[in-house]
CSV table of C-alpha atoms in Angstrom, one decimal:
chain,number,residue,atom,x,y,z
J,1,MET,CA,-41.4,129.5,7.6
J,2,PRO,CA,-41.0,133.3,6.7
J,3,ALA,CA,-43.4,135.7,8.6
J,4,ALA,CA,-45.7,137.9,6.6
J,5,LEU,CA,-44.4,141.3,7.5
J,6,ALA,CA,-46.6,144.3,8.1
J,7,HIS,CA,-45.6,147.2,5.5
J,8,GLU,CA,-46.4,150.0,3.5
J,9,THR,CA,-45.5,151.8,0.2
J,10,HIS,CA,-44.9,155.3,-0.7
J,11,GLY,CA,-44.0,157.2,-4.0
J,12,ALA,CA,-42.7,155.7,-7.4
J,13,GLY,CA,-39.5,154.9,-9.0
J,14,PRO,CA,-36.6,152.4,-8.2
J,15,SER,CA,-37.6,150.1,-5.3
J,16,LEU,CA,-36.1,151.1,-1.9
J,17,VAL,CA,-36.6,149.0,1.3
J,18,LEU,CA,-36.2,150.7,4.7
J,19,LEU,CA,-35.5,148.4,7.9
J,20,HIS,CA,-35.9,149.5,11.5
J,21,GLY,CA,-33.7,149.0,14.5
J,22,VAL,CA,-34.5,146.5,17.6
J,23,GLY,CA,-37.3,147.7,19.7
J,24,LEU,CA,-38.6,150.1,17.2
J,25,ASP,CA,-41.1,150.0,14.1
J,26,ARG,CA,-41.2,151.5,10.4
J,27,THR,CA,-42.6,154.9,11.8
J,28,MET,CA,-38.9,155.5,12.9
J,29,TRP,CA,-38.6,156.5,9.3
J,30,HIS,CA,-41.3,159.1,8.7
J,31,ARG,CA,-38.8,162.1,8.5
J,32,CYS,CA,-36.8,160.6,5.8
J,33,LEU,CA,-39.9,159.3,3.7
J,34,PRO,CA,-40.9,162.8,1.9
J,35,ALA,CA,-37.4,163.1,0.4
J,36,LEU,CA,-36.8,159.3,-0.3
J,37,ALA,CA,-40.4,158.6,-1.9
J,38,ALA,CA,-39.8,161.4,-4.5
J,39,ARG,CA,-37.3,159.3,-5.9
J,40,HIS,CA,-37.7,155.9,-5.2
J,41,ARG,CA,-41.0,153.3,-4.8
J,42,VAL,CA,-40.2,153.0,-1.1
J,43,THR,CA,-41.4,150.0,1.1
J,44,VAL,CA,-41.4,150.4,5.0
J,45,VAL,CA,-41.3,147.3,6.7
J,46,ASP,CA,-42.0,146.1,10.5
J,47,LEU,CA,-39.6,143.4,11.0
J,48,ARG,CA,-40.8,140.2,12.7
J,49,GLY,CA,-41.5,140.7,16.3
J,50,HIS,CA,-42.0,144.5,15.8
J,51,GLY,CA,-45.0,146.8,15.3
J,52,ALA,CA,-47.7,145.0,13.5
J,53,SER,CA,-45.8,142.0,12.2
J,54,PRO,CA,-46.0,138.3,14.0
J,55,ARG,CA,-44.3,137.9,17.2
J,56,ALA,CA,-41.0,136.6,17.4
J,57,SER,CA,-39.7,133.4,19.3
J,58,ALA,CA,-36.5,132.6,21.0
J,59,GLY,CA,-34.0,131.1,18.7
J,60,LEU,CA,-34.8,133.7,16.0
J,61,SER,CA,-32.1,133.7,13.6
J,62,LEU,CA,-30.4,136.8,11.3
J,63,ALA,CA,-31.2,134.5,8.2
J,64,ASP,CA,-34.9,134.1,9.3
J,65,LEU,CA,-35.4,138.1,9.4
J,66,ALA,CA,-33.6,138.3,6.2
J,67,THR,CA,-35.6,135.6,4.5
J,68,ASP,CA,-38.8,137.8,6.0
J,69,VAL,CA,-37.5,140.7,4.0
J,70,ALA,CA,-36.5,139.0,0.7
J,71,THR,CA,-40.5,137.5,0.4
J,72,LEU,CA,-41.6,141.1,0.1
J,73,LEU,CA,-39.5,141.8,-2.7
J,74,ASP,CA,-40.2,141.2,-6.2
J,75,GLY,CA,-37.0,142.3,-7.7
J,76,PRO,CA,-33.6,144.0,-6.8
J,77,ALA,CA,-34.0,146.8,-4.4
J,78,HIS,CA,-31.9,149.6,-2.8
J,79,VAL,CA,-31.9,148.3,0.9
J,80,VAL,CA,-31.6,150.6,3.7
J,81,GLY,CA,-31.0,149.0,7.2
J,82,PHE,CA,-31.2,151.0,10.4
J,83,SER,CA,-28.9,149.1,13.5
J,84,LEU,CA,-30.8,145.9,13.7
J,85,GLY,CA,-32.0,146.4,10.2
J,86,ALA,CA,-28.3,147.1,9.0
J,87,LEU,CA,-27.6,143.9,10.2
J,88,VAL,CA,-30.7,141.9,8.1
J,89,ALA,CA,-29.5,144.0,5.2
J,90,GLN,CA,-25.9,142.6,5.3
J,91,GLN,CA,-27.4,139.1,5.5
J,92,LEU,CA,-29.9,139.8,2.6
J,93,ALA,CA,-27.1,140.9,0.4
J,94,LEU,CA,-24.8,137.8,1.1
J,95,VAL,CA,-27.6,135.2,0.6
J,96,GLN,CA,-29.4,136.7,-2.1
J,97,PRO,CA,-27.4,139.3,-3.8
J,98,GLU,CA,-29.9,139.5,-6.9
J,99,LEU,CA,-32.2,141.2,-4.7
J,100,THR,CA,-30.0,143.9,-3.4
J,101,ALA,CA,-29.3,146.6,-5.7
J,102,SER,CA,-27.2,148.8,-3.2
J,103,LEU,CA,-26.7,148.6,0.5
J,104,THR,CA,-27.1,151.7,3.0
J,105,LEU,CA,-25.9,150.5,6.5
J,106,VAL,CA,-27.0,153.3,8.9
J,107,SER,CA,-25.6,153.1,12.6
J,108,SER,CA,-24.5,149.7,12.1
J,109,VAL,CA,-22.5,147.8,14.5
J,110,ALA,CA,-19.4,145.9,13.2
J,111,GLY,CA,-16.6,144.0,14.5
J,112,ARG,CA,-17.4,144.6,18.2
J,113,SER,CA,-14.4,144.1,20.8
J,114,ASP,CA,-14.9,142.4,23.9
J,115,GLN,CA,-15.5,145.4,25.9
J,116,GLU,CA,-18.3,146.5,23.4
J,117,ARG,CA,-19.8,142.8,23.3
J,118,THR,CA,-19.8,142.4,27.2
J,119,ALA,CA,-21.5,145.8,27.1
J,120,VAL,CA,-24.3,145.0,24.8
J,121,ALA,CA,-24.7,141.4,26.7
J,122,THR,CA,-25.3,143.5,29.9
J,123,ARG,CA,-27.9,145.6,28.3
J,124,ARG,CA,-29.8,142.3,27.0
J,125,THR,CA,-29.9,141.2,30.8
J,126,ARG,CA,-31.2,144.5,32.0
J,127,ALA,CA,-33.9,144.4,29.5
J,128,GLU,CA,-34.8,140.8,30.8
J,129,GLU,CA,-34.9,141.9,34.4
J,130,ASP,CA,-36.3,145.1,34.2
J,131,PHE,CA,-37.6,146.3,30.4
J,132,ALA,CA,-38.9,149.5,31.4
J,133,ALA,CA,-35.7,150.8,33.0
J,134,SER,CA,-33.6,149.3,30.3
J,135,ALA,CA,-36.0,151.3,27.8
J,136,ARG,CA,-35.8,154.6,29.5
J,137,THR,CA,-31.8,154.0,29.7
J,138,ALA,CA,-31.8,153.6,25.7
J,139,VAL,CA,-33.9,156.7,25.2
J,140,ASP,CA,-31.5,158.6,27.4
J,141,ARG,CA,-28.4,157.1,25.0
J,142,TRP,CA,-30.0,157.8,22.3
J,143,PHE,CA,-31.1,161.4,22.7
J,144,SER,CA,-28.7,164.2,23.9
J,145,PRO,CA,-30.0,166.3,26.6
J,146,GLU,CA,-30.2,169.3,24.1
J,147,TRP,CA,-32.1,167.5,21.3
J,148,ARG,CA,-34.6,166.0,24.1
J,149,SER,CA,-35.1,169.4,25.4
J,150,ARG,CA,-35.7,170.8,21.7
J,151,GLU,CA,-38.3,167.8,21.0
J,152,PRO,CA,-39.5,166.3,24.1
J,153,GLU,CA,-42.5,164.9,22.4
J,154,LEU,CA,-40.2,162.7,19.9
J,155,ALA,CA,-38.2,161.3,23.1
J,156,GLN,CA,-41.6,160.3,24.4
J,157,SER,CA,-43.1,158.8,21.5
J,158,VAL,CA,-39.9,156.9,20.9
J,159,LEU,CA,-40.2,155.3,24.4
J,160,THR,CA,-43.5,154.9,24.1
J,161,THR,CA,-42.6,152.6,21.2
J,162,LEU,CA,-40.0,150.8,23.1
J,163,LEU,CA,-42.3,150.1,26.0
J,164,GLY,CA,-45.0,148.5,23.7
J,165,ASN,CA,-42.8,145.9,22.7
J,166,ASP,CA,-43.8,142.4,23.3
J,167,ARG,CA,-40.9,141.0,25.7
J,168,THR,CA,-40.2,137.8,24.3
J,169,SER,CA,-40.1,139.2,21.0
J,170,TYR,CA,-37.9,142.1,21.7
J,171,LEU,CA,-35.5,139.6,23.7
J,172,ALA,CA,-35.5,137.3,20.9
J,173,CYS,CA,-34.5,140.1,18.3
J,174,TYR,CA,-31.8,141.5,20.8
J,175,ASP,CA,-30.2,138.4,20.9
J,176,VAL,CA,-29.8,138.8,17.1
J,177,PHE,CA,-28.6,141.9,17.3
J,178,ALA,CA,-26.2,141.1,20.1
J,179,THR,CA,-24.7,138.4,18.1
J,180,GLY,CA,-25.1,139.2,14.5
J,181,ASP,CA,-22.1,141.2,13.7
J,182,ALA,CA,-19.8,138.1,14.9
J,183,GLU,CA,-21.8,136.2,12.3
J,184,LEU,CA,-21.4,138.4,9.6
J,185,TRP,CA,-17.8,139.8,10.0
J,186,PRO,CA,-15.9,137.0,8.2
J,187,ARG,CA,-18.4,137.3,5.4
J,188,LEU,CA,-18.4,140.6,4.8
J,189,PRO,CA,-15.7,140.6,1.9
J,190,ASP,CA,-18.2,138.5,0.0
J,191,ILE,CA,-20.9,141.2,-0.4
J,192,THR,CA,-20.7,142.5,-4.0
J,193,ALA,CA,-23.7,144.9,-3.6
J,194,ARG,CA,-22.5,148.8,-3.8
J,195,THR,CA,-22.3,149.9,-0.2
J,196,LEU,CA,-22.4,152.9,2.1
J,197,ALA,CA,-22.2,153.0,5.6
J,198,VAL,CA,-23.2,156.0,7.7
J,199,THR,CA,-23.1,156.7,11.4
J,200,GLY,CA,-23.4,159.7,13.8
J,201,ALA,CA,-20.0,161.1,15.3
J,202,ASP,CA,-21.5,160.9,18.8
J,203,ASP,CA,-23.0,157.4,18.5
J,204,PRO,CA,-21.6,155.6,21.6
J,205,GLY,CA,-22.9,152.1,20.4
J,206,SER,CA,-22.8,152.1,16.3
J,207,THR,CA,-19.4,154.1,16.7
J,208,PRO,CA,-17.4,155.8,13.9
J,209,ALA,CA,-14.8,153.2,14.2
J,210,MET,CA,-17.4,150.4,13.4
J,211,THR,CA,-18.8,152.4,10.4
J,212,ARG,CA,-15.1,152.7,9.3
J,213,ARG,CA,-14.5,148.8,10.0
J,214,LEU,CA,-17.5,148.2,7.7
J,215,ALA,CA,-16.1,150.3,4.8
J,216,ASP,CA,-12.8,148.6,5.2
J,217,ARG,CA,-14.3,145.1,5.2
J,218,ILE,CA,-16.6,145.5,2.3
J,219,PRO,CA,-15.0,145.7,-1.0
J,220,GLY,CA,-15.7,149.2,-2.6
J,221,ALA,CA,-17.8,150.4,0.6
J,222,ARG,CA,-17.3,154.0,1.7
J,223,ALA,CA,-18.2,155.6,5.1
J,224,VAL,CA,-19.7,158.9,6.2
J,225,ILE,CA,-19.7,160.1,9.5
J,226,VAL,CA,-22.2,162.6,10.6
J,227,PRO,CA,-20.8,165.5,12.8
J,228,GLY,CA,-22.5,166.0,16.4
J,229,ALA,CA,-25.2,163.2,16.0
J,230,ARG,CA,-26.0,160.1,17.9
J,231,HIS,CA,-27.8,157.1,17.1
J,232,LEU,CA,-31.3,157.9,15.8
J,233,LEU,CA,-29.8,159.6,12.4
J,234,PRO,CA,-33.5,159.2,10.8
J,235,LEU,CA,-35.0,161.2,13.1
J,236,GLU,CA,-32.4,163.6,14.6
J,237,ARG,CA,-30.8,164.4,11.3
J,238,PRO,CA,-33.3,163.3,8.4
J,239,GLU,CA,-31.6,165.6,5.8
J,240,GLU,CA,-28.0,164.8,6.5
J,241,LEU,CA,-29.0,161.1,6.0
J,242,THR,CA,-31.3,161.0,2.9
J,243,ARG,CA,-28.6,163.2,1.0
J,244,PRO,CA,-26.1,160.7,1.1
J,245,ILE,CA,-28.7,157.7,0.5
J,246,LEU,CA,-30.2,159.3,-2.5
J,247,ASP,CA,-26.5,160.3,-4.2
J,248,HIS,CA,-25.7,156.6,-3.4
J,249,THR,CA,-28.8,155.0,-5.1
J,250,ALA,CA,-28.0,157.4,-7.8
J,251,THR,CA,-24.6,156.2,-8.6
J,252,ALA,CA,-25.5,152.4,-8.1
J,253,ALA,CA,-26.2,149.9,-11.0
J,254,PRO,CA,-29.4,150.6,-12.4
J,255,LEU,CA,-32.2,148.5,-11.5
């Protein structure tokens, strides 16, 4: 049964939906909202197992998360997904293309190698064994030393969000994140929505190579690599992210 997701809406115009990453919540988009809401009716969502939405249970599937999002939509929307949210966006585009006016896949994994799959499985094990240490390691991976020194309060806020997760929900959602790209990979050529894939040049997990794989695999898709940026593009480089998103939604088929 679909979960009733916590969400909020800003602005007016063609519908646009923002989906966050694993362990985060809708507040991660706050730096992007002003620019996006100036042109769109933006719905910002807490995925199941996150924020104020219902908890997630072991055995949660990518299809479950996409169905949750679909229940919020009363017509086609531009779907922007970050990390786990990008996998949910791809699933939605495949199973309910009539609801997907365009796709923007931000910091998405795709076609992980055996080595990359082993690394994510190791991080999942560490999260189960010592969740607090795992959260601190994630923040260290996402924030460069220079960025952290400029905005220590932001790094602490992201860490607080991670530590606030229900552990069972987090692990259930992390399992989807760890396996979802393999589930999606053979189906990506069936995506018909106009697609943009964006990542940071210095993102060690959602690498430029992965973004280029997505662009090569999805018909007509294109890739944008943001120089000098890591994983958290909506927080680290909001202007350099919202600009291509708005260019993309403006050139997609009208709603």
